[in-house]
Short mmCIF file of C-alpha atoms in Angstrom, two decimals:
data_model
loop_
_atom_site.label_atom_id
_atom_site.label_comp_id
_atom_site.label_asym_id
_atom_site.label_seq_id
_atom_site.Cartn_x
_atom_site.Cartn_y
_atom_site.Cartn_z
CA MET A 27 108.47 67.76 103.55
CA ASP A 28 106.06 68.51 100.48
CA VAL A 29 106.71 72.14 100.02
CA LEU A 30 104.66 74.18 97.87
CA ILE A 31 105.49 77.86 98.69
CA GLU A 32 109.20 78.45 99.60
CA ILE A 33 110.09 82.22 100.82
CA ARG A 34 113.61 83.07 100.90
CA ASP A 35 115.14 86.03 102.29
CA LEU A 36 112.15 88.56 102.06
CA HIS A 37 112.78 91.97 102.53
CA LYS A 38 110.94 95.30 102.39
CA SER A 39 111.18 98.94 103.40
CA PHE A 40 108.43 101.75 103.27
CA GLY A 41 110.58 104.77 103.24
CA SER A 42 112.85 104.54 106.01
CA GLN A 43 111.00 101.71 107.66
CA GLU A 44 112.30 98.35 107.41
CA VAL A 45 109.35 96.02 107.56
CA LEU A 46 110.48 92.93 106.50
CA LYS A 47 114.11 91.85 107.62
CA GLY A 48 114.68 88.55 105.82
CA VAL A 49 111.79 86.43 105.84
CA ASN A 50 112.22 82.44 105.38
CA LEU A 51 109.68 80.22 105.58
CA MET A 52 108.37 77.08 103.57
CA ILE A 53 104.83 76.36 103.46
CA GLU A 54 103.80 72.55 102.92
CA ARG A 55 101.27 71.20 100.66
CA GLY A 56 97.76 70.25 101.95
CA LYS A 57 98.40 71.98 105.83
CA MET A 58 97.54 74.99 107.47
CA THR A 59 100.56 77.26 108.45
CA VAL A 60 99.51 79.77 110.72
CA ILE A 61 101.97 83.16 111.34
CA LEU A 62 101.62 84.37 114.45
CA GLY A 63 102.88 87.91 115.84
CA VAL A 64 101.92 91.27 117.08
CA SER A 65 100.52 93.76 115.54
CA GLY A 66 102.69 95.77 113.40
CA CYS A 67 105.14 93.03 113.02
CA GLY A 68 104.83 92.87 109.36
CA LYS A 69 102.70 89.89 108.95
CA SER A 70 100.06 91.55 106.67
CA VAL A 71 102.95 93.09 104.67
CA PHE A 72 104.35 89.39 104.38
CA LEU A 73 100.95 88.01 103.40
CA LYS A 74 100.57 90.43 100.82
CA HIS A 75 103.92 89.24 99.14
CA ILE A 76 102.69 85.94 98.77
CA ILE A 77 99.91 86.68 96.57
CA GLY A 78 101.98 89.39 94.49
CA LEU A 79 100.13 92.37 96.06
CA LEU A 80 103.23 94.26 97.12
CA LYS A 81 106.79 93.31 95.46
CA PRO A 82 109.91 92.67 97.67
CA ASP A 83 112.75 94.89 97.43
CA ALA A 84 114.82 91.79 97.60
CA GLY A 85 114.15 88.11 98.20
CA GLU A 86 112.08 85.31 96.32
CA VAL A 87 108.49 83.90 96.94
CA LEU A 88 108.55 80.27 94.84
CA LEU A 89 105.66 78.33 93.87
CA GLU A 90 106.92 75.19 93.15
CA GLY A 91 110.05 76.64 91.80
CA GLU A 92 108.46 79.50 90.02
CA ASP A 93 109.60 83.07 91.47
CA LEU A 94 106.15 84.96 91.64
CA THR A 95 107.88 88.20 92.37
CA LYS A 96 109.35 88.28 88.82
CA VAL A 97 106.53 87.16 86.72
CA LYS A 98 104.53 89.45 84.23
CA GLU A 99 101.27 90.47 85.12
CA VAL A 100 99.50 88.08 82.59
CA ARG A 101 101.14 85.01 83.91
CA MET A 102 100.41 85.96 87.38
CA ASN A 103 96.92 86.12 86.56
CA GLN A 104 97.04 82.53 85.31
CA ILE A 105 98.91 81.86 88.72
CA LEU A 106 96.32 83.65 90.96
CA LYS A 107 93.28 81.40 89.72
CA ARG A 108 95.23 78.69 92.14
CA PHE A 109 94.85 81.23 95.03
CA GLY A 110 91.81 82.23 96.95
CA MET A 111 92.04 85.05 99.60
CA LEU A 112 90.05 86.00 102.92
CA PHE A 113 90.47 89.64 103.49
CA GLN A 114 90.54 90.92 107.09
CA ASN A 115 87.60 93.36 106.21
CA ALA A 116 85.94 90.73 103.89
CA ALA A 117 86.54 93.05 100.86
CA LEU A 118 83.19 92.25 99.49
CA PHE A 119 81.86 94.56 96.61
CA ASP A 120 79.49 96.71 97.95
CA SER A 121 77.65 97.18 94.50
CA MET A 122 76.85 93.51 94.08
CA THR A 123 74.40 91.23 95.63
CA VAL A 124 75.47 88.46 98.11
CA GLU A 125 74.99 85.65 94.95
CA GLU A 126 76.78 88.17 92.66
CA ASN A 127 80.06 88.58 95.31
CA ALA A 128 79.98 84.73 95.50
CA ALA A 129 79.94 83.95 91.91
CA PHE A 130 82.35 87.05 90.68
CA PRO A 131 85.61 84.55 90.39
CA LEU A 132 83.30 81.95 88.09
CA VAL A 133 81.63 84.68 86.11
CA GLU A 134 85.26 86.22 85.17
CA HIS A 135 87.03 82.90 84.98
CA SER A 136 84.93 79.87 83.97
CA LYS A 137 83.11 78.73 81.18
CA PHE A 138 79.98 77.51 83.30
CA SER A 139 76.61 78.66 82.01
CA PRO A 140 74.63 81.02 84.27
CA GLU A 141 72.67 77.88 85.78
CA GLU A 142 75.39 75.90 86.61
CA ILE A 143 77.28 78.98 88.03
CA HIS A 144 74.24 79.58 90.30
CA ARG A 145 74.26 75.68 91.43
CA ILE A 146 78.08 75.88 92.38
CA VAL A 147 77.32 79.26 94.34
CA GLN A 148 74.54 77.57 95.95
CA GLU A 149 76.65 74.78 97.43
CA LYS A 150 79.39 76.96 98.27
CA LEU A 151 76.95 79.34 100.52
CA ARG A 152 75.54 76.09 101.90
CA LEU A 153 79.37 75.17 102.96
CA VAL A 154 79.58 78.09 104.79
CA GLY A 155 76.12 77.86 106.25
CA LEU A 156 74.70 81.16 104.84
CA PRO A 157 70.93 80.83 104.73
CA LYS A 158 68.80 81.81 101.81
CA ILE A 159 70.07 85.67 101.70
CA GLU A 160 71.44 85.73 98.13
CA THR A 161 69.76 89.13 97.07
CA LYS A 162 70.85 90.96 99.94
CA PHE A 163 73.72 93.38 99.72
CA PRO A 164 76.87 93.11 101.86
CA SER A 165 75.85 96.33 103.82
CA GLU A 166 72.74 94.45 105.16
CA LEU A 167 75.08 91.53 106.70
CA SER A 168 76.38 91.03 110.13
CA GLY A 169 80.31 90.86 110.64
CA GLY A 170 80.24 87.26 110.98
CA MET A 171 77.87 86.67 107.78
CA ARG A 172 80.18 89.04 105.93
CA LYS A 173 83.15 87.07 106.74
CA ARG A 174 81.41 83.54 105.57
CA LEU A 175 80.40 85.38 102.36
CA ALA A 176 84.08 86.31 101.60
CA LEU A 177 84.89 82.63 102.50
CA ALA A 178 82.64 81.39 100.27
CA ARG A 179 84.08 83.79 97.52
CA ALA A 180 87.64 82.61 98.39
CA LEU A 181 86.37 79.02 97.99
CA VAL A 182 84.36 79.16 94.92
CA MET A 183 86.94 78.36 92.36
CA ASP A 184 88.22 75.25 94.63
CA PRO A 185 91.72 76.86 94.87
CA GLU A 186 94.98 75.24 96.06
CA ILE A 187 96.09 77.77 98.30
CA VAL A 188 93.98 80.19 100.44
CA LEU A 189 95.38 83.08 102.40
CA TYR A 190 93.68 84.17 105.43
CA ASP A 191 94.14 87.67 106.54
CA GLU A 192 93.41 87.81 110.44
CA PRO A 193 90.13 85.64 109.73
CA THR A 194 88.65 86.37 113.64
CA THR A 195 89.83 89.86 114.08
CA GLY A 196 86.69 92.36 114.97
CA LEU A 197 84.40 89.23 115.67
CA ASP A 198 82.81 88.36 118.71
CA PRO A 199 84.27 85.05 120.68
CA ILE A 200 81.43 83.08 119.63
CA VAL A 201 81.07 84.03 115.93
CA SER A 202 85.03 83.75 115.75
CA ASP A 203 84.80 80.25 117.23
CA VAL A 204 82.20 79.38 114.32
CA ILE A 205 84.62 80.94 111.70
CA GLU A 206 87.65 78.97 113.07
CA ASP A 207 85.62 75.79 112.94
CA LEU A 208 84.52 76.72 109.38
CA ILE A 209 87.91 77.39 108.02
CA ARG A 210 89.52 74.25 109.86
CA GLU A 211 86.43 72.21 108.21
CA THR A 212 86.69 73.35 104.71
CA GLN A 213 90.26 73.35 104.61
CA GLN A 214 90.32 69.69 106.11
CA ARG A 215 87.35 68.77 103.75
CA LEU A 216 88.61 70.46 100.44
CA GLY A 217 92.36 69.66 101.17
CA HIS A 218 93.72 72.95 99.86
CA THR A 219 97.21 74.53 101.46
CA GLY A 220 96.36 77.11 104.14
CA VAL A 221 97.99 80.17 105.10
CA ALA A 222 96.70 82.22 107.87
CA ILE A 223 97.82 85.30 109.83
CA THR A 224 96.58 86.19 113.16
CA HIS A 225 97.52 87.75 116.32
CA SER A 226 95.50 85.43 118.44
CA LEU A 227 96.60 82.05 120.38
CA LYS A 228 92.94 80.79 120.10
CA THR A 229 92.63 80.92 116.41
CA CYS A 230 96.32 79.95 115.78
CA PHE A 231 95.99 76.91 117.93
CA LYS A 232 92.42 75.91 116.14
CA LEU A 233 93.92 76.07 112.75
CA ALA A 234 97.34 75.39 112.50
CA ASP A 235 99.16 72.49 111.42
CA ARG A 236 102.40 74.54 111.32
CA VAL A 237 103.11 77.50 113.50
CA ALA A 238 105.47 80.40 112.30
CA MET A 239 105.99 83.52 114.71
CA MET A 240 107.08 86.56 113.20
CA GLU A 241 108.54 89.35 115.19
CA ASP A 242 110.47 92.51 113.86
CA GLY A 243 110.34 91.41 110.45
CA LYS A 244 111.61 87.55 110.69
CA ILE A 245 110.37 84.38 111.35
CA ILE A 246 111.61 83.60 114.85
CA GLU A 247 110.18 80.16 115.17
CA PHE A 248 108.47 77.80 113.00
CA THR A 249 107.51 74.52 114.30
CA THR A 250 104.08 72.59 115.09
CA PRO A 251 101.52 73.68 117.60
CA GLU A 252 103.00 71.72 120.27
CA GLY A 253 106.69 72.53 119.16
CA PHE A 254 105.58 75.89 119.48
CA ARG A 255 103.70 75.64 123.25
CA ALA A 256 107.09 73.84 124.08
CA SER A 257 109.76 76.25 122.53
CA THR A 258 112.10 78.07 125.05
CA ASP A 259 112.74 81.13 123.00
CA PRO A 260 111.63 84.17 125.45
CA ARG A 261 110.13 85.99 122.56
CA VAL A 262 107.65 83.05 122.06
CA ARG A 263 107.38 82.37 125.91
CA GLN A 264 106.33 86.31 126.12
CA PHE A 265 103.52 85.70 123.39
CA LEU A 266 102.14 82.69 124.88
CA ALA A 267 102.09 84.27 128.16
CA SER A 268 100.12 87.08 126.71
CA THR A 269 101.95 89.67 128.65
CA SER A 270 103.79 93.33 128.17
CA LYS A 271 106.86 92.42 130.30
CA GLY A 272 109.74 90.73 128.10
CA PRO A 273 111.90 91.16 125.13
CA ILE A 274 109.01 92.24 122.62
CA LYS A 275 108.54 95.76 123.30
CA ILE A 276 105.49 97.67 121.45
CA LYS A 277 106.50 100.52 119.49
CA GLU A 278 104.69 103.53 120.66
CA MET B 10 106.45 120.20 95.35
CA VAL B 11 108.23 119.91 92.15
CA LEU B 12 108.98 116.30 92.80
CA ARG B 13 105.52 115.78 93.96
CA ALA B 14 104.06 117.03 90.67
CA LEU B 15 106.52 115.31 88.63
CA GLU B 16 105.64 111.90 90.48
CA GLU B 17 101.98 112.58 89.83
CA ALA B 18 102.59 113.16 86.26
CA GLY B 19 104.38 109.89 85.76
CA GLY B 20 101.56 107.83 87.51
CA ILE B 21 99.06 109.38 85.48
CA PHE B 22 101.19 108.44 82.16
CA ILE B 23 101.56 105.14 83.67
CA LEU B 24 98.11 104.29 84.36
CA PHE B 25 97.11 105.55 80.64
CA PHE B 26 99.48 103.23 79.43
CA GLN B 27 98.42 100.35 81.56
CA SER B 28 94.72 101.19 80.32
CA LEU B 29 95.63 101.16 76.73
CA TYR B 30 98.07 97.85 77.31
CA TRP B 31 94.42 96.27 78.91
CA LEU B 32 92.20 97.58 76.55
CA PHE B 33 92.91 95.26 73.70
CA ARG B 34 93.25 92.26 76.03
CA PRO B 35 90.30 90.14 76.49
CA PRO B 36 88.03 89.70 78.49
CA PHE B 37 85.77 92.41 77.06
CA ARG B 38 83.18 93.41 79.69
CA GLY B 39 80.23 94.88 77.70
CA THR B 40 78.10 95.24 80.50
CA ILE B 41 80.55 97.22 82.23
CA PHE B 42 81.14 99.66 79.51
CA LEU B 43 77.66 100.20 78.85
CA GLN B 44 76.99 101.03 82.64
CA GLN B 45 79.69 103.75 82.51
CA MET B 46 78.41 104.95 79.34
CA GLU B 47 75.01 105.47 80.89
CA PHE B 48 76.72 106.90 83.83
CA ILE B 49 78.80 109.21 82.53
CA GLY B 50 76.78 110.09 79.18
CA THR B 51 73.00 109.48 79.63
CA LYS B 52 72.51 110.61 83.11
CA SER B 53 74.79 113.95 82.35
CA SER B 54 72.49 114.74 79.65
CA PHE B 55 69.85 116.74 81.37
CA ILE B 56 72.49 118.76 83.48
CA VAL B 57 74.48 119.61 80.27
CA GLY B 58 71.56 120.44 77.80
CA LEU B 59 70.22 122.67 80.82
CA THR B 60 73.41 124.49 81.21
CA GLY B 61 73.79 124.54 77.46
CA LEU B 62 70.36 126.21 77.05
CA PHE B 63 70.84 129.23 79.64
CA THR B 64 74.57 129.74 78.53
CA GLY B 65 73.54 130.19 74.89
CA MET B 66 70.61 132.50 76.08
CA VAL B 67 73.14 134.69 78.37
CA PHE B 68 75.72 134.59 75.89
CA ALA B 69 73.27 136.01 72.87
CA LEU B 70 71.85 138.61 75.27
CA GLN B 71 75.17 139.77 76.46
CA THR B 72 76.66 140.05 72.91
CA SER B 73 73.51 141.88 71.84
CA TYR B 74 74.40 144.86 73.99
CA ALA B 75 77.80 145.19 72.64
CA LEU B 76 76.92 144.40 68.99
CA ARG B 77 74.50 146.97 69.08
CA LEU B 78 76.88 149.84 69.83
CA PHE B 79 78.22 148.85 66.35
CA ASP B 80 75.06 147.92 64.48
CA LEU B 81 76.18 144.66 64.51
CA GLU B 82 73.14 142.53 65.49
CA TYR B 83 72.95 140.09 62.72
CA MET B 84 75.99 138.69 64.24
CA ILE B 85 74.59 137.51 67.63
CA GLY B 86 74.05 134.28 65.83
CA PRO B 87 77.58 133.53 64.46
CA SER B 88 78.99 134.44 67.69
CA THR B 89 77.04 132.34 69.83
CA VAL B 90 77.15 129.15 67.87
CA LEU B 91 81.23 129.87 67.26
CA SER B 92 81.61 130.39 71.07
CA LEU B 93 79.80 127.52 71.64
CA THR B 94 81.18 124.89 69.28
CA ARG B 95 84.79 125.99 69.47
CA GLU B 96 85.10 126.80 73.38
CA LEU B 97 82.20 126.91 75.43
CA GLY B 98 80.63 123.48 74.53
CA PRO B 99 83.53 121.26 75.11
CA VAL B 100 84.86 123.12 78.37
CA LEU B 101 81.94 123.88 80.35
CA THR B 102 81.00 120.35 79.53
CA ALA B 103 84.02 118.96 80.55
CA LEU B 104 84.05 120.96 83.90
CA LEU B 105 80.31 119.91 84.77
CA VAL B 106 81.30 116.15 83.83
CA THR B 107 84.42 116.29 86.25
CA GLY B 108 82.16 117.64 89.18
CA ARG B 109 79.48 114.93 88.63
CA ALA B 110 80.99 111.93 87.20
CA GLY B 111 85.01 112.71 87.62
CA SER B 112 84.41 113.27 91.25
CA ALA B 113 82.02 110.00 91.69
CA MET B 114 84.36 107.76 90.15
CA CYS B 115 87.24 108.83 92.37
CA THR B 116 85.44 108.23 95.31
CA GLU B 117 84.03 104.79 94.11
CA ILE B 118 87.36 103.70 93.24
CA GLY B 119 89.03 105.63 96.39
CA THR B 120 86.35 103.69 98.75
CA MET B 121 87.24 100.44 96.62
CA ARG B 122 90.77 101.13 97.26
CA VAL B 123 90.67 101.86 101.12
CA THR B 124 88.33 98.84 101.84
CA GLU B 125 90.74 96.35 99.86
CA GLN B 126 88.14 95.64 97.34
CA VAL B 127 90.75 96.34 94.48
CA ASP B 128 93.07 94.28 96.58
CA ALA B 129 90.41 91.57 96.13
CA LEU B 130 89.85 91.92 92.54
CA HIS B 131 93.70 91.50 91.90
CA THR B 132 93.86 88.35 94.11
CA MET B 133 90.82 87.22 91.72
CA ALA B 134 93.17 87.39 88.93
CA VAL B 135 90.82 90.29 87.58
CA SER B 136 93.16 93.67 86.60
CA PRO B 137 91.80 96.26 88.52
CA VAL B 138 92.99 98.63 85.71
CA GLN B 139 91.24 96.73 83.11
CA TYR B 140 87.93 95.89 85.15
CA LEU B 141 87.68 99.62 86.85
CA VAL B 142 89.77 102.24 84.70
CA VAL B 143 89.16 101.01 81.11
CA PRO B 144 85.58 101.17 80.86
CA ARG B 145 85.51 104.78 82.44
CA ILE B 146 88.41 106.33 80.07
CA ILE B 147 86.70 104.65 77.28
CA SER B 148 83.34 106.04 78.38
CA GLY B 149 84.70 109.10 79.08
CA VAL B 150 86.40 109.57 75.51
CA LEU B 151 83.00 108.56 73.58
CA MET B 152 80.27 110.04 75.87
CA LEU B 153 82.02 113.88 75.88
CA PRO B 154 81.85 114.82 72.27
CA LEU B 155 78.25 113.57 72.61
CA LEU B 156 77.55 115.73 75.60
CA ALA B 157 79.46 118.48 73.99
CA ALA B 158 77.50 118.55 70.83
CA LEU B 159 74.34 118.43 72.80
CA PHE B 160 75.59 121.38 75.02
CA SER B 161 75.97 123.17 71.77
CA LEU B 162 73.02 122.15 70.35
CA MET B 163 70.92 123.48 73.36
CA GLY B 164 73.28 126.71 73.26
CA ALA B 165 72.35 127.74 69.87
CA LEU B 166 68.58 126.89 70.72
CA GLY B 167 69.23 129.40 73.69
CA GLY B 168 70.86 131.89 71.54
CA TYR B 169 68.02 131.38 68.83
CA LEU B 170 65.11 132.05 71.24
CA ILE B 171 66.79 135.00 72.85
CA ALA B 172 67.50 136.87 69.20
CA VAL B 173 64.17 136.06 67.81
CA PHE B 174 61.94 136.59 70.64
CA MET B 175 63.26 138.97 72.81
CA LEU B 176 65.57 141.18 70.52
CA GLY B 177 63.10 140.62 67.76
CA GLN B 178 65.37 139.21 64.99
CA SER B 179 64.33 137.71 61.93
CA PRO B 180 64.39 133.60 62.54
CA ASN B 181 66.11 133.99 58.70
CA VAL B 182 68.89 136.39 59.70
CA PHE B 183 69.85 134.21 62.79
CA ILE B 184 70.06 130.84 60.55
CA THR B 185 71.51 132.25 57.65
CA GLU B 186 74.38 134.28 59.30
CA THR B 187 75.09 131.61 61.37
CA LEU B 188 75.29 128.88 58.61
CA TYR B 189 77.58 131.15 56.61
CA SER B 190 80.03 132.10 59.75
CA VAL B 191 80.13 128.48 61.18
CA ASP B 192 81.62 125.55 59.35
CA ALA B 193 81.91 122.19 59.88
CA ASN B 194 85.54 122.27 61.01
CA ASP B 195 84.77 124.32 63.93
CA PHE B 196 82.14 121.56 65.13
CA TYR B 197 84.52 118.73 64.72
CA ILE B 198 87.27 120.42 66.45
CA GLY B 199 85.06 121.03 69.43
CA LEU B 200 84.36 117.49 69.31
CA ILE B 201 87.84 116.56 69.45
CA LYS B 202 88.64 118.88 72.53
CA ALA B 203 85.55 117.25 73.89
CA ALA B 204 87.04 113.59 73.71
CA VAL B 205 90.46 114.64 75.00
CA PHE B 206 89.03 116.49 77.84
CA GLY B 207 86.93 113.09 78.25
CA LEU B 208 90.13 111.61 78.63
CA ILE B 209 91.48 113.85 81.19
CA LEU B 210 88.70 113.94 83.45
CA THR B 211 88.23 110.26 83.75
CA LEU B 212 92.12 109.42 83.53
CA VAL B 213 92.69 111.81 86.76
CA GLY B 214 89.37 110.96 88.61
CA CYS B 215 90.57 107.25 88.25
CA TYR B 216 94.41 107.73 88.88
CA LYS B 217 93.40 109.94 92.23
CA GLY B 218 90.96 107.05 93.40
CA TYR B 219 93.13 104.42 92.66
CA ARG B 220 95.52 105.88 94.64
CA ALA B 221 93.79 107.29 97.38
CA GLU B 222 94.83 106.06 101.08
CA GLY B 223 93.84 106.77 104.54
CA GLY B 224 90.23 105.88 105.05
CA SER B 225 87.28 107.96 104.35
CA ALA B 226 89.34 111.38 105.12
CA GLY B 227 92.01 109.94 102.39
CA VAL B 228 89.10 109.27 100.13
CA GLY B 229 87.90 112.75 100.69
CA LYS B 230 90.96 114.33 99.86
CA ALA B 231 91.29 112.34 96.69
CA THR B 232 88.36 113.43 95.36
CA THR B 233 88.75 116.93 95.87
CA GLU B 234 92.39 116.77 94.29
CA ALA B 235 90.81 114.95 91.66
CA VAL B 236 87.99 117.73 90.84
CA VAL B 237 90.84 120.47 91.29
CA LEU B 238 93.38 118.82 89.11
CA ALA B 239 91.14 117.58 86.42
CA SER B 240 89.11 121.04 85.96
CA VAL B 241 92.87 122.78 86.10
CA THR B 242 94.41 120.45 83.34
CA VAL B 243 91.15 120.80 81.23
CA LEU B 244 91.55 124.55 80.87
CA ILE B 245 95.26 124.27 80.50
CA SER B 246 95.03 121.94 77.75
CA ASP B 247 92.12 123.78 76.21
CA TYR B 248 94.57 126.74 75.55
CA PHE B 249 97.10 124.63 73.82
CA LEU B 250 94.50 122.44 71.84
CA THR B 251 93.37 125.79 70.62
CA SER B 252 96.59 127.15 69.63
CA TRP B 253 97.57 123.84 68.15
CA MET B 254 94.31 123.30 66.18
CA TYR B 255 93.52 126.87 64.85
#
């Protein structure tokens, strides 16, 4: 197994609430790992630790052996250039146009001329199937278009690792399907390593090469999609059956 | 309550030192600096100038009533201009800019925070402090002295108009008495104060926005707190700056 990122015994609490209770996970190079779990199980918090938005109370996030939880900000900024991230609500800059949004990482970090940046941005916008809307602002776009633009922005630097935070939440089933196809297609075509979190079984099975299920701050199952479907863990069975009856209780 | 205040003060100092750290690191984003200077400086100049003019007029009128009792009407010019350059210019400018630009920067950064745009900057290897906070603080420190000078200048003009055209004082008396009593130091100290106030109001506005949480209600609360905290800090630090510099 060619491991790119290894997460070791990650712990995180907010006040008296313990959210991550010792997460261990290996993320394979070039594969799409999907982390599945009910809302509030800690998967968003976990994803934010991979990219350094949160610091753990204990544990390590090793990218090719380098512990990302301990590096200084300047070094982290170098490492972050290898990452792209698709946010749940797109997190587009609303003061910028579509083209400026997609071009932002290139403008900040590349030495390309404005013409070359324009060309690369056009190519990425075509890749995500966005029609000619470069001069519009994010507030003028539909939810699906915003997600596409956010994906174009996440891919514009040709990152090695792309993180997807609930890529289909809040979209209608048809647009969700389109976005899932798009994510899968771009990941396979560009060959980057993907980590997605979702609570949707459909999204999970459409995207995943590896499935990890998180429950109550821990990874309780980590396997292939087939292995996941065949899992005998009662919590996995309950999730697959999509029922409220079972060992997973929703905290009121 | 005390703990919260200490935590807040600590957070503001940390943001200040982070800003200093990022100030001297590339990349230097000239366009963003210019945009912020335009927003804080140029776009505040009308309201600052207008307030300055009327403050000077009112001040000259009010002091004339008191000075007339002692036959000291020739002191209208010096008293108006001294008050403006030393106190009213920097303090009122700072309060005006807090209301106009400090609140706006808190709302903007706060909205970016709650919609994950600040996180997005981080994930794109751009320091949010360097990108959002540093240009605003520098613009505040550079623009506030200029705005305070404009305030004082317009105020002096207002005082002159009242003294000469309404109270019938000779222009010569107003100008010579003013130049005799006011020296360059009064002017410089006012400018230094204004720069410090510029630092305070931008730092507090950015800090409150940066720490905003809880959706639009959280941003609204952060903005209110930013305006109150920045105004109060300006007034308190004015006292200490005055007692220290004179």
